[in-house]
CSV table of C-alpha atoms and ligand atoms in Angstrom, one decimal:
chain,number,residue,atom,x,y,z
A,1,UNK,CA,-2.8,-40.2,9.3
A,2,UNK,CA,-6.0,-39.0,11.3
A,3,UNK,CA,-8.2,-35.9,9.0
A,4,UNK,CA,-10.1,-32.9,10.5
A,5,UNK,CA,-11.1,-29.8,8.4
A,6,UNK,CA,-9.6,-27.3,11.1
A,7,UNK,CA,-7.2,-28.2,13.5
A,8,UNK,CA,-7.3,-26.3,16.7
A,9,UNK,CA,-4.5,-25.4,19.4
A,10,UNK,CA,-5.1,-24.5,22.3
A,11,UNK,CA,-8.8,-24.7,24.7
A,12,UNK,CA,-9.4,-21.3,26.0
A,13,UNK,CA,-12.2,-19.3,25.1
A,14,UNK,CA,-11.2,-18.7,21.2
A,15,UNK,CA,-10.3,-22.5,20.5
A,16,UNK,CA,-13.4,-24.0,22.6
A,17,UNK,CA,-15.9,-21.1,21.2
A,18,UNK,CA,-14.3,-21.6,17.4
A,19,UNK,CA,-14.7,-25.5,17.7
A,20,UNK,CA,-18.2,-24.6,19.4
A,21,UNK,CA,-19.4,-22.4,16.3
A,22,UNK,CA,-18.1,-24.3,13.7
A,23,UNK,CA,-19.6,-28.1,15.2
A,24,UNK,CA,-23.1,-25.7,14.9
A,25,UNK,CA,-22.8,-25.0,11.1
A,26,UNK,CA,-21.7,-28.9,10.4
A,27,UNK,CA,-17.7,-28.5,10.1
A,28,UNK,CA,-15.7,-31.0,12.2
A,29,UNK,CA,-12.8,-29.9,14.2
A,30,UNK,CA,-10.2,-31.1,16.8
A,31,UNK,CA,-8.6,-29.0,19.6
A,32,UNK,CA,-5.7,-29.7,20.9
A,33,UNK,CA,-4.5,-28.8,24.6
A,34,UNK,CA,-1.7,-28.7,26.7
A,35,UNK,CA,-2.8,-28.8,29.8
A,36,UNK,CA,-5.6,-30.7,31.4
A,37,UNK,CA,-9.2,-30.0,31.3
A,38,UNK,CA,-8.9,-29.3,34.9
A,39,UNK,CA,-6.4,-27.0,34.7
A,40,UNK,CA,-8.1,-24.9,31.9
A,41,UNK,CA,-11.4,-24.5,33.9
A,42,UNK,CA,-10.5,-23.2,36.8
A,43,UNK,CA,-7.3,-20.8,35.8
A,44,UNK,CA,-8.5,-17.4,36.9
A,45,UNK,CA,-8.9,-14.9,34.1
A,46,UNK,CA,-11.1,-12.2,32.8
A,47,UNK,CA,-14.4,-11.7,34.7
A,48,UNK,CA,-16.1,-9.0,32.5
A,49,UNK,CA,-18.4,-10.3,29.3
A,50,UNK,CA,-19.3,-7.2,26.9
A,51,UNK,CA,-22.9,-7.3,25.6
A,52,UNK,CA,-21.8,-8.8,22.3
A,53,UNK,CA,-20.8,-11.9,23.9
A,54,UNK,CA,-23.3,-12.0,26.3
A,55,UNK,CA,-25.5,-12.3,23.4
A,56,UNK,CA,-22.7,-14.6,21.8
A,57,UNK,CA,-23.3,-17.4,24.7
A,58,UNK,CA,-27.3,-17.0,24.7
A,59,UNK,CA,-27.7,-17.3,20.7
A,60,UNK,CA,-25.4,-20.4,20.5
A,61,UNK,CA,-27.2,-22.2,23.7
A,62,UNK,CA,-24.6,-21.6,26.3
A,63,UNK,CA,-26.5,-18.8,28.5
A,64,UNK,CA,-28.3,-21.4,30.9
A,65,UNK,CA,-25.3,-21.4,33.7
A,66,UNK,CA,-24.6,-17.6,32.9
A,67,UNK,CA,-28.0,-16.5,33.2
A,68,UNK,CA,-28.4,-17.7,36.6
A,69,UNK,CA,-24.6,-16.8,37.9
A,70,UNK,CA,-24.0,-13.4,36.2
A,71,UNK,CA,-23.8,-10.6,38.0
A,72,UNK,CA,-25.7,-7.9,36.3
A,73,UNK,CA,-24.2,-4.0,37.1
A,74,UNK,CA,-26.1,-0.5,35.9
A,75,UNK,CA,-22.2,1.0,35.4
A,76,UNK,CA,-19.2,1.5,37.2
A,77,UNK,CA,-17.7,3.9,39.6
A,78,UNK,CA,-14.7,5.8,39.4
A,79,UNK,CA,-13.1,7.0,42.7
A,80,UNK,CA,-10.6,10.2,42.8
A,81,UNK,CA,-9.8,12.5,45.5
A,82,UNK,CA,-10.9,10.4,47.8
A,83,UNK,CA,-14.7,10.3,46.1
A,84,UNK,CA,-16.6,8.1,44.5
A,85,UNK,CA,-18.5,9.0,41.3
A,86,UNK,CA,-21.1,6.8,39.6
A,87,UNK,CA,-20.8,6.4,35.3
A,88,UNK,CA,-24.6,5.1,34.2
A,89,UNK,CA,-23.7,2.9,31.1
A,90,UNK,CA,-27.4,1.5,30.8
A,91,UNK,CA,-28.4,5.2,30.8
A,92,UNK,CA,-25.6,6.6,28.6
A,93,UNK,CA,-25.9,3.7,26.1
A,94,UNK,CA,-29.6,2.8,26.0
A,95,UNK,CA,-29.8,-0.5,27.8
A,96,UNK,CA,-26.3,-2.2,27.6
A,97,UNK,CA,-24.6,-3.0,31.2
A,98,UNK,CA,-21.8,-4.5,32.8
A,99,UNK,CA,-21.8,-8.6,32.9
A,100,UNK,CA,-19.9,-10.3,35.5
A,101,UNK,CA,-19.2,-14.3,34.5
A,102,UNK,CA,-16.0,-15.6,34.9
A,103,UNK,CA,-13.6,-16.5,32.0
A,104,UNK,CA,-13.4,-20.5,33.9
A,105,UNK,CA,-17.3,-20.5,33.5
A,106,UNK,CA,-17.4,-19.4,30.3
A,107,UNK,CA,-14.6,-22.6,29.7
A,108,UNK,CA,-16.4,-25.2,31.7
A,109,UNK,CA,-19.9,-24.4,29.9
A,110,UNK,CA,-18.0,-24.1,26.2
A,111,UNK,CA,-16.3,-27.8,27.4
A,112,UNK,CA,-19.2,-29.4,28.4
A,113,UNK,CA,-21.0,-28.5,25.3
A,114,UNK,CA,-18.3,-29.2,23.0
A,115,UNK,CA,-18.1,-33.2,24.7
A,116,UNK,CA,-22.2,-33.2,25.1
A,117,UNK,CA,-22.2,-32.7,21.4
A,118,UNK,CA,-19.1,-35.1,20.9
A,119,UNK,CA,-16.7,-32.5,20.2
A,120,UNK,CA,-12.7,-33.8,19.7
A,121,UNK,CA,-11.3,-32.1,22.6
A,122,UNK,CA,-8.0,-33.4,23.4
A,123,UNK,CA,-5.9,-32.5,26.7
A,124,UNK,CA,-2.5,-32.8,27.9
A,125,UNK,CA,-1.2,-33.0,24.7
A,126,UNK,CA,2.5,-31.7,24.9
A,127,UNK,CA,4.6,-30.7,22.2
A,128,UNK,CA,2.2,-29.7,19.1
A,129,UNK,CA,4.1,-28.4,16.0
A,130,UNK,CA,2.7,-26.5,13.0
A,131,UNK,CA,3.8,-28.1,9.6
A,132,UNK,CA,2.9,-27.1,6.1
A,133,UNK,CA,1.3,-24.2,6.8
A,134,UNK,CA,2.6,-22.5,3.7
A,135,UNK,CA,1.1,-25.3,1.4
A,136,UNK,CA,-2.5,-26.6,1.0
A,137,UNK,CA,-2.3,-29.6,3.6
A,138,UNK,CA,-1.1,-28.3,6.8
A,139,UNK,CA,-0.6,-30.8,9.6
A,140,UNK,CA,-1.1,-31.1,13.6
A,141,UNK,CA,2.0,-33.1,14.5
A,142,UNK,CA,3.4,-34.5,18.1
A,143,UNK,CA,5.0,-36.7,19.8
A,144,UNK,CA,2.2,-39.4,20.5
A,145,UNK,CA,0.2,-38.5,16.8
A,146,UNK,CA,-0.6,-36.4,13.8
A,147,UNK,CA,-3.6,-34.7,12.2
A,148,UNK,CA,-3.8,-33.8,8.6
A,149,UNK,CA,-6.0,-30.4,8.5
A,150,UNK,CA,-7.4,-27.9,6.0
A,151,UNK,CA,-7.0,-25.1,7.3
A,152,UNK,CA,-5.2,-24.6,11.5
A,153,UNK,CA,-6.4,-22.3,14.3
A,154,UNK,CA,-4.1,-21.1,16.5
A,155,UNK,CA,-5.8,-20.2,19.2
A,156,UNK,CA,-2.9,-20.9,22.1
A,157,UNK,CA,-2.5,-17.3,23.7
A,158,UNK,CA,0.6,-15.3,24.3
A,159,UNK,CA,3.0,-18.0,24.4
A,160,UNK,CA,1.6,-21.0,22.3
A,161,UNK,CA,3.2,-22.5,19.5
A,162,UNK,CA,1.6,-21.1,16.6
A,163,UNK,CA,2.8,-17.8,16.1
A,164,UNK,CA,6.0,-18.7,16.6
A,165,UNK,CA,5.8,-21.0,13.4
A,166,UNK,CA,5.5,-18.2,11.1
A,167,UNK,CA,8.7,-17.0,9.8
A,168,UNK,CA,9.9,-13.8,11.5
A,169,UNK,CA,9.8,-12.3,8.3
A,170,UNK,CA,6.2,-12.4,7.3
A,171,UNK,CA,5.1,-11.0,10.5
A,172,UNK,CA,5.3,-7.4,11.9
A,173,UNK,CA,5.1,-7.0,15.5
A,174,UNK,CA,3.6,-4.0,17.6
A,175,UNK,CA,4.6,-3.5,21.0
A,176,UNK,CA,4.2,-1.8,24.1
A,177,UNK,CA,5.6,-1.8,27.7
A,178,UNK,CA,4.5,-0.2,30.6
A,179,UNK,CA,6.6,0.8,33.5
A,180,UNK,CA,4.0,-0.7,36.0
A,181,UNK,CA,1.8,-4.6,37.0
A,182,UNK,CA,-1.2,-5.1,38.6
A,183,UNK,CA,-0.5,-7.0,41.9
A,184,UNK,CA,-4.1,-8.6,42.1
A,185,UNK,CA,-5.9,-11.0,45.1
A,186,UNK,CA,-9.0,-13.2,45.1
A,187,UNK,CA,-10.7,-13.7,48.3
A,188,UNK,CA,-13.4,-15.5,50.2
A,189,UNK,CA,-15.2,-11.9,51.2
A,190,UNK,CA,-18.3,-11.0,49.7
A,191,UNK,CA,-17.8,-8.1,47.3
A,192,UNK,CA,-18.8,-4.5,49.9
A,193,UNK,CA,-21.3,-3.3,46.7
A,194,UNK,CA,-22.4,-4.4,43.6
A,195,UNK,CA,-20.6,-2.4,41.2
A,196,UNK,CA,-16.8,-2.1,40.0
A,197,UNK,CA,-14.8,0.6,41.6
A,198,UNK,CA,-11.8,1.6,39.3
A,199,UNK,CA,-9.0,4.6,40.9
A,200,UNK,CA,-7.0,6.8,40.1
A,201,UNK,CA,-5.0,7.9,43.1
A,202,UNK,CA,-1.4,9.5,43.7
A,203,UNK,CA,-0.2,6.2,44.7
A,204,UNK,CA,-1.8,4.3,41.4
A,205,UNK,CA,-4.4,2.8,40.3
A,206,UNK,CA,-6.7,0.2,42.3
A,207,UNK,CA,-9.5,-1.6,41.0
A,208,UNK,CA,-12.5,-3.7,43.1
A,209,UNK,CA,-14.2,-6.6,40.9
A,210,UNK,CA,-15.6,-9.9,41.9
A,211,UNK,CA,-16.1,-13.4,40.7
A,212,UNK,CA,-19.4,-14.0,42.6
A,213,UNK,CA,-21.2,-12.9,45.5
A,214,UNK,CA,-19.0,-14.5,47.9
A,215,UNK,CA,-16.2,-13.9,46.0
A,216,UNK,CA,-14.0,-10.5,45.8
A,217,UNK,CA,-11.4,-9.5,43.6
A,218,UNK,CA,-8.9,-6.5,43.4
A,219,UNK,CA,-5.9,-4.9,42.1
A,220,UNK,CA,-3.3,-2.6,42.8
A,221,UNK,CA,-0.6,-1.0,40.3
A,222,UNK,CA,2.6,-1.9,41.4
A,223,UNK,CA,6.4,-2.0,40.3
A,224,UNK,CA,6.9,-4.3,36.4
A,225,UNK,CA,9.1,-6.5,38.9
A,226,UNK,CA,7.1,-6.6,42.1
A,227,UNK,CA,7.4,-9.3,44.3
A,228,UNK,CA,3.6,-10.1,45.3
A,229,UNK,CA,5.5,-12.3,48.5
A,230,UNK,CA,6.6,-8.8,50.0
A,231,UNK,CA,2.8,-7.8,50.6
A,232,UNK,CA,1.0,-9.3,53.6
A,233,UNK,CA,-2.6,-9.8,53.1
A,234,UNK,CA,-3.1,-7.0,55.5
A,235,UNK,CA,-0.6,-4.2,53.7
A,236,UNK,CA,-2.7,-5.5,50.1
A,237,UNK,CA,-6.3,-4.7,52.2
A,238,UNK,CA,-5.1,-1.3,53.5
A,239,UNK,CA,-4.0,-0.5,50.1
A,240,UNK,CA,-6.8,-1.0,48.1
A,241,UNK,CA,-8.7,0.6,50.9
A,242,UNK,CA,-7.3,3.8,50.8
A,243,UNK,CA,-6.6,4.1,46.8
A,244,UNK,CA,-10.4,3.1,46.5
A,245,UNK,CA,-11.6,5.2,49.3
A,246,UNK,CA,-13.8,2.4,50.4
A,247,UNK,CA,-13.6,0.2,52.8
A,248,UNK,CA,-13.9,-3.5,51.0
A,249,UNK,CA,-15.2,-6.7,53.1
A,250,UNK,CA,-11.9,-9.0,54.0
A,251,UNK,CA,-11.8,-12.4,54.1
A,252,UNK,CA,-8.9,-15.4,53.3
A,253,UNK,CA,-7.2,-14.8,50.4
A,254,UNK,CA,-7.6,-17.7,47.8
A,255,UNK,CA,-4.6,-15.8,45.3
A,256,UNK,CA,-2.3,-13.4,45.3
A,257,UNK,CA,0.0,-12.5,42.1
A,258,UNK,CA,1.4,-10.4,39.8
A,259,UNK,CA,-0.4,-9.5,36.3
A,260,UNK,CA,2.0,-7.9,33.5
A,261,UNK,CA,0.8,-4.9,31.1
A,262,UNK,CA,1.5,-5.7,28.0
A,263,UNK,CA,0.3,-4.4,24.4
A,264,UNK,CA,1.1,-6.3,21.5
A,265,UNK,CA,-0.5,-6.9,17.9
A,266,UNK,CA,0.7,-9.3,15.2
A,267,UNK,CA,-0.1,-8.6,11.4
A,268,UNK,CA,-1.7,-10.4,9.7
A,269,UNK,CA,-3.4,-12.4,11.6
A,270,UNK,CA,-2.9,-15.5,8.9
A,271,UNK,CA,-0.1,-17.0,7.4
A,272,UNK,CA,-0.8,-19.5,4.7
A,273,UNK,CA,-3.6,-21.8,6.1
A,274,UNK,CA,-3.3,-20.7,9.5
A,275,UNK,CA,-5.2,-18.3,11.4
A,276,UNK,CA,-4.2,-16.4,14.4
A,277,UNK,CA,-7.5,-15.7,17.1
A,278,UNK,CA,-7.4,-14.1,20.3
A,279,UNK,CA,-4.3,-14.0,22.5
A,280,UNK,CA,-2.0,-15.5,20.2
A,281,UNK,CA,-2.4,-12.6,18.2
A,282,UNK,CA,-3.2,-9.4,20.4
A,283,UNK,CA,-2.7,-8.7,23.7
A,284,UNK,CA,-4.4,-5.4,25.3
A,285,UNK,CA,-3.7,-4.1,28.9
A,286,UNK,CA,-6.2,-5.6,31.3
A,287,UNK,CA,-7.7,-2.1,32.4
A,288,UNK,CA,-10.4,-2.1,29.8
A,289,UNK,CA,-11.3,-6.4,30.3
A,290,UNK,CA,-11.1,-6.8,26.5
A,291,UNK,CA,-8.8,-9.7,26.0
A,292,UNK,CA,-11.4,-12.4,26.3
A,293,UNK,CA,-14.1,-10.3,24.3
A,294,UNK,CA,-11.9,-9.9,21.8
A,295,UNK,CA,-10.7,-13.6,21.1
A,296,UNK,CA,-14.6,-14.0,20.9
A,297,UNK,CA,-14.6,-11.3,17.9
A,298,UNK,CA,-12.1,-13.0,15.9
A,299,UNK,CA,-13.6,-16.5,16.0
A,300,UNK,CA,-17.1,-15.0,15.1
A,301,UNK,CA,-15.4,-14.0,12.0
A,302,UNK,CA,-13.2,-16.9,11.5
A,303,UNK,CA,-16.2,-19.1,11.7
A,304,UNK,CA,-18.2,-16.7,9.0
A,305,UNK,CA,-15.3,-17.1,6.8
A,306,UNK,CA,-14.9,-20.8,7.4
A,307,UNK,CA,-18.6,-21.4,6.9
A,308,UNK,CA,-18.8,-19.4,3.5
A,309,UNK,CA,-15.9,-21.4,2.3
A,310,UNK,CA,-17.1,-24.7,2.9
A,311,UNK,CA,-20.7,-23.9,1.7
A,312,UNK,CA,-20.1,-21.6,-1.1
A,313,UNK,CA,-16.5,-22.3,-1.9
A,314,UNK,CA,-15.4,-18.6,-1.6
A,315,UNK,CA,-12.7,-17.8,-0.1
A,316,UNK,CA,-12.8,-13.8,0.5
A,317,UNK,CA,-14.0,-14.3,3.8
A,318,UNK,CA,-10.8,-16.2,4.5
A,319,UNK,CA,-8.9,-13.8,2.6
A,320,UNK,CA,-10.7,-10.6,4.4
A,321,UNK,CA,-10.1,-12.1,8.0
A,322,UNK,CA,-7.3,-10.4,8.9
A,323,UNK,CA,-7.8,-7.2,7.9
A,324,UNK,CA,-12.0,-7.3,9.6
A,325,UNK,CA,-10.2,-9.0,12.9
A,326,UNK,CA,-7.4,-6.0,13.0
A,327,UNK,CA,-9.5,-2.9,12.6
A,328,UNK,CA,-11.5,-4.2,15.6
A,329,UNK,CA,-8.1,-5.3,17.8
A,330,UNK,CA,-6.9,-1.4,17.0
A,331,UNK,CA,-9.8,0.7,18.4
A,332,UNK,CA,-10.1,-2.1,21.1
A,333,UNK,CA,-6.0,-1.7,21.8
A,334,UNK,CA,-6.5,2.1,22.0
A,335,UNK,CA,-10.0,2.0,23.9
A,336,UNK,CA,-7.4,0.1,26.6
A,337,UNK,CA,-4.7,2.4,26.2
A,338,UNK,CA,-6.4,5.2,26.8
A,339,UNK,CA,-8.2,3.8,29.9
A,340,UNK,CA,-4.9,1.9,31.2
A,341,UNK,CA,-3.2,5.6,30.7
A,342,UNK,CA,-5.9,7.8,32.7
A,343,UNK,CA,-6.2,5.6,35.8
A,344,UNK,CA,-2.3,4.6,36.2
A,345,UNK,CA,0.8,6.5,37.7
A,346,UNK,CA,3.0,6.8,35.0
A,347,UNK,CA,6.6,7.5,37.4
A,348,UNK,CA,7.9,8.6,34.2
A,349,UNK,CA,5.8,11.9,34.4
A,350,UNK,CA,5.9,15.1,36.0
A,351,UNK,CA,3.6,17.1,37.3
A,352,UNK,CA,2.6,19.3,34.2
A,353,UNK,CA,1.2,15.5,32.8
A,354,UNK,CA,-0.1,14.5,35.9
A,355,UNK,CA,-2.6,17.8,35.9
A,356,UNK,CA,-3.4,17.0,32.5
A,357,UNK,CA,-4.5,13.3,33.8
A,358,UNK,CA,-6.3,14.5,36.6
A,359,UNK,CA,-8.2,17.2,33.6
A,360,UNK,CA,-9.1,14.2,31.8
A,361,UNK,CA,-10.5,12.7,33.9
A,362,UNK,CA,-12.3,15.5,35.5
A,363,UNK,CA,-13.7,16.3,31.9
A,364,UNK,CA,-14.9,12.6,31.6
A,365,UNK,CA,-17.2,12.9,34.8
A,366,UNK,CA,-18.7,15.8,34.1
A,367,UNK,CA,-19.6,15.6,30.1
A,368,UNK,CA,-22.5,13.2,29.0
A,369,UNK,CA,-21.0,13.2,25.4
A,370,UNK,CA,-17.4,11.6,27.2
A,371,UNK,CA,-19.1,9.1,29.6
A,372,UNK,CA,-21.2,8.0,26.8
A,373,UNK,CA,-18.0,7.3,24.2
A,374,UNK,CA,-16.9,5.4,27.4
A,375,UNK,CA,-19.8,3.6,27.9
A,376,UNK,CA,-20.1,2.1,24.1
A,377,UNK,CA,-16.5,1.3,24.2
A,378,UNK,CA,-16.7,-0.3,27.7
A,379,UNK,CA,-20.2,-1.9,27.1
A,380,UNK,CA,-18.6,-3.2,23.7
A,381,UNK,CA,-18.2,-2.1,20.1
A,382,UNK,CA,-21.2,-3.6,18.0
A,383,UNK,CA,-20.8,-7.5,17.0
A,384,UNK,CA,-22.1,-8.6,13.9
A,385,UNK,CA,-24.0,-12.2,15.1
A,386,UNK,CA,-26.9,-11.9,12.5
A,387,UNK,CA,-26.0,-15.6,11.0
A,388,UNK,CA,-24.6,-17.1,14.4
B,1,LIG,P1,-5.9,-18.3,26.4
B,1,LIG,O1,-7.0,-18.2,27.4
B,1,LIG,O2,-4.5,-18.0,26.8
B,1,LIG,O3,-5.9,-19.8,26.0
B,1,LIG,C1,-4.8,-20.4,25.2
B,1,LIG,C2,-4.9,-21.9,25.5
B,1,LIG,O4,-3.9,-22.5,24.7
B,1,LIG,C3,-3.1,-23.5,25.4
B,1,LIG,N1,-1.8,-23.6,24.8
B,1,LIG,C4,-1.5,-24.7,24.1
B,1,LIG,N2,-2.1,-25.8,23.7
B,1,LIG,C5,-1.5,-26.7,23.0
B,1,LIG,N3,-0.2,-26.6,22.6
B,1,LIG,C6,0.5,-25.5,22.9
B,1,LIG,N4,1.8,-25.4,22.5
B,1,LIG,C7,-0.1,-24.5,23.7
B,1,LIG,N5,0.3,-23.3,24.2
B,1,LIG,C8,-0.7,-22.8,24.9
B,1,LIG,C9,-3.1,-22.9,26.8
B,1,LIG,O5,-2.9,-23.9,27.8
B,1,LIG,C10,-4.5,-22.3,26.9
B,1,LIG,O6,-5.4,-23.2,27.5
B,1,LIG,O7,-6.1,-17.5,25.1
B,1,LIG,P2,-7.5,-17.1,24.3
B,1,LIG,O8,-8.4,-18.3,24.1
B,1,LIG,O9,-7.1,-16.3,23.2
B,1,LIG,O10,-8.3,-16.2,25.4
B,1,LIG,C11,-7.8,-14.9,25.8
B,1,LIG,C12,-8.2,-14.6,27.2
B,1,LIG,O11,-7.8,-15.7,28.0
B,1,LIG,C13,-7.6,-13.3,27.7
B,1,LIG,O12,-7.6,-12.3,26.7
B,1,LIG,C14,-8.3,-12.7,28.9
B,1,LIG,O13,-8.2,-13.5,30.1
B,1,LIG,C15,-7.8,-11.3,29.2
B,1,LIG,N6,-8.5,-10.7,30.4
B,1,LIG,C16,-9.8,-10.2,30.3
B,1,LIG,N7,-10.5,-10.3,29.2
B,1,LIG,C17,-11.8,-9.9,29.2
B,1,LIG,O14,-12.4,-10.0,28.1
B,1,LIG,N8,-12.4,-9.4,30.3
B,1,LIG,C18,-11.8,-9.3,31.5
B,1,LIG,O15,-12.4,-8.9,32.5
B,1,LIG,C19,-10.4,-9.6,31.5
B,1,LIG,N9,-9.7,-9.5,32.7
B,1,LIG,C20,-7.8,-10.6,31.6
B,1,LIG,C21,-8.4,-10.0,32.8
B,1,LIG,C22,-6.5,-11.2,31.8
B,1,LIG,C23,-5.9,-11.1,33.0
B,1,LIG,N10,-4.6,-11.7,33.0
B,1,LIG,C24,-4.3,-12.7,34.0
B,1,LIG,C25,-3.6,-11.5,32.0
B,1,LIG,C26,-7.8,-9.9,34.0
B,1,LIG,C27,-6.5,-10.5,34.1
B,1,LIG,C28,-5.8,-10.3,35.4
B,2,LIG,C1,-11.5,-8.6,36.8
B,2,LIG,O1,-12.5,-8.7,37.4
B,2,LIG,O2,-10.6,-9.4,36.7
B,2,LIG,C2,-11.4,-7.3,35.9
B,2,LIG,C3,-12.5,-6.5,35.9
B,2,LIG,C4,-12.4,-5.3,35.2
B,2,LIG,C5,-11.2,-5.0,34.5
B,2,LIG,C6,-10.2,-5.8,34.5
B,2,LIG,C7,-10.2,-7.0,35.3
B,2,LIG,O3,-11.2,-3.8,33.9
């Protein structure tokens, strides 16, 4: 049977950044993926990097592409009553700003460093099972192989394999549903300004973003069960238009779907000899764009562990992972919570809660000491990289 020290499923940005860190400190890995490479780098995710993993990608040699594509914002704006009102986070933080890169970026430069460096990437591999996680050889095992591991990463998002491989009973799940999507499009328009617009508005919230400078990208809230085929391109435009109070540049749409809201934690994040990172662990609503910056988090720490282990044969970083990884994902799930429940229409409320909503966020744009505790949260929470 084929050896690696850590066995990896799944090649988004936690498997490929894990494999990435760990290949720098001298520890072989292999990751496996489902789908092909093509697929993986150009699936339209997260566009927003927080300073932490801006610094991440420029530390460990990956900021060449992203220092000449990023887009570099001062803040954001937030638009209500039909104004638009400017938050400085460079200002309010001391330096730190908003990073536009896309997540497929991020991927192609993390895949083309992993194979420059001769990384074991392996795609389209269908069916991966966990087995012998509980004891101290696990193994990778499908249909056309199988890989004898130290330790596994599961690093295969929401709906991968790994999690579901621990037995029900040594997991407790958190969970929380929203009443409301995000029906988002991508199109060929240049974005109208440079910064982010995010709205509250009686008709839900709307959010501008872009990929590039010839790319836009938007959002409005709409029903859980929306069907994004009912909207032409023209009804999405006029939308976003008036919940924004702006009037965005149009051009052919490229996408058009639905995004669910979903919260959701799993503890701990390790069972045995595997280790949960990034989505396959935590998912937090998209309204803060955490989900990618967190998976980045936990494979900082997984590596730190992993490293200590090898080198020094101590395990407490393994056996602290969980427990450093979860105290992060829980301000980071209520940071997203709390921004997911001030810019949303919640049908469920009346108008005694709406008042309060529209208080709050009143209160926010006019106190420094508010727009600053959304600035650090928004900009990112501090990431330890002193030995990365
Ligand atoms: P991923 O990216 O889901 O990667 C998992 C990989 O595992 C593979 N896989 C398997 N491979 C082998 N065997 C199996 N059985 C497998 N099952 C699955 C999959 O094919 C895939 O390649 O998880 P990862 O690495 O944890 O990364 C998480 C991020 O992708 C996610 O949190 C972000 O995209 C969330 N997110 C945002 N995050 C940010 O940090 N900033 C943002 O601006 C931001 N905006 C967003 C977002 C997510 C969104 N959607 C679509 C949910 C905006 C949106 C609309
Ligand atoms: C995005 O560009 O997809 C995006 C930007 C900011 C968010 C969420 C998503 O808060």
């Amino acid at each position: 049977m084929e050896r690696t020290r850590i066995g990896i499923v799944g090649a988004g940005p936690a498997g490929l950044m894990l494999s990435h860190l760990l290949a720098r400190a001298g520890i072989d890995s292999v990751v496996l993926e489902r789908r092909s490479r093509d697929w993986i780098e150009a699936r339209i995710r997260a566009g927003l990097l927080e300073h932490g993993s801006v610094d991440l990608l420029d530390r460990t040699g990956l900021g060449a592409r992203m220092e000449k594509l990023a887009l570099r914002h001062r803040g954001i704006e937030i638009s209500t009553g039909g104004r638009r009102r400017h938050i400085d986070f460079m200002e309010a933080t001391g330096g730190k700003g908003v990073t536009v890169y896309a997540q497929h970026e991020v991927v192609k430069d993390l895949v083309a460093a992993r194979l420059e460096a001769g990384g074991d990437l392996r795609f389209e591999v269908e069916g991966v099972r966990l087995e012998g996680v509980d004891g101290p050889e696990p193994r990778l095992v499908w249909p056309g192989g199988a890989i004898a591991c130290d330790f596994i990463a599961g690093c295969d998002g929401y709906h991968g394999v790994s999690r579901a491989s621990i037995p029900p009973e040594a997991l407790t799940l958190f969970h929380r549903e929203f009443p409301y999507a995000w029906l988002g499009l991508l199109a060929e328009a240049p974005p109208f300004q440079d910064e982010l617009v995010y709205a509250r508005h009686e008709a839900g919230f709307a959010l501008f973003s872009m990929r590039s400078p010839e790319l836009t990208r938007a959002y409005v809230q709409c029903r859980a069960d929306e069907d994004p085929d009912k909207w032409t391109a023209g009804e999405l435009w006029d939308e976003l238009d008036r919940r924004l109070a702006v009037q965005l540049n149009r051009g052919p749409l490229l996408l058009k779907s639905v995004t669910p809201m979903r919260a959701f934690v799993a503890e701990p994040m390790r069972h045995g000899r595997l280790f949960l990172a990034g989505d396959s662990a935590h998912i937090v609503p998209p309204t803060g764009a955490k989900g990618m910056n967190l998976a980045f988090a936990d494979v900082v720490a997984l590596s730190r562990a992993l490293v200590r282990y090898y080198r020094e044969g101590d395990e407490a970083g393994l056996d602290a992972y969980s427990d450093t990884c979860l105290a992060r994902v829980w301000k980071v799930q209520r940071f997203s919570m709390w921004m997911t429940r001030l810019l949303h229409r919640d049908p469920a409320h009346d108008e005694f809660e709406r008042r309060l909503g529209a208080a709050e966020l009143e209160y926010l744009l006019g106190s420094d000491a508010a727009r600053r505790a959304l600035a650090e949260n928004y900009t990112g929470l501090p990431l330890d990289l002193t030995d990365v």
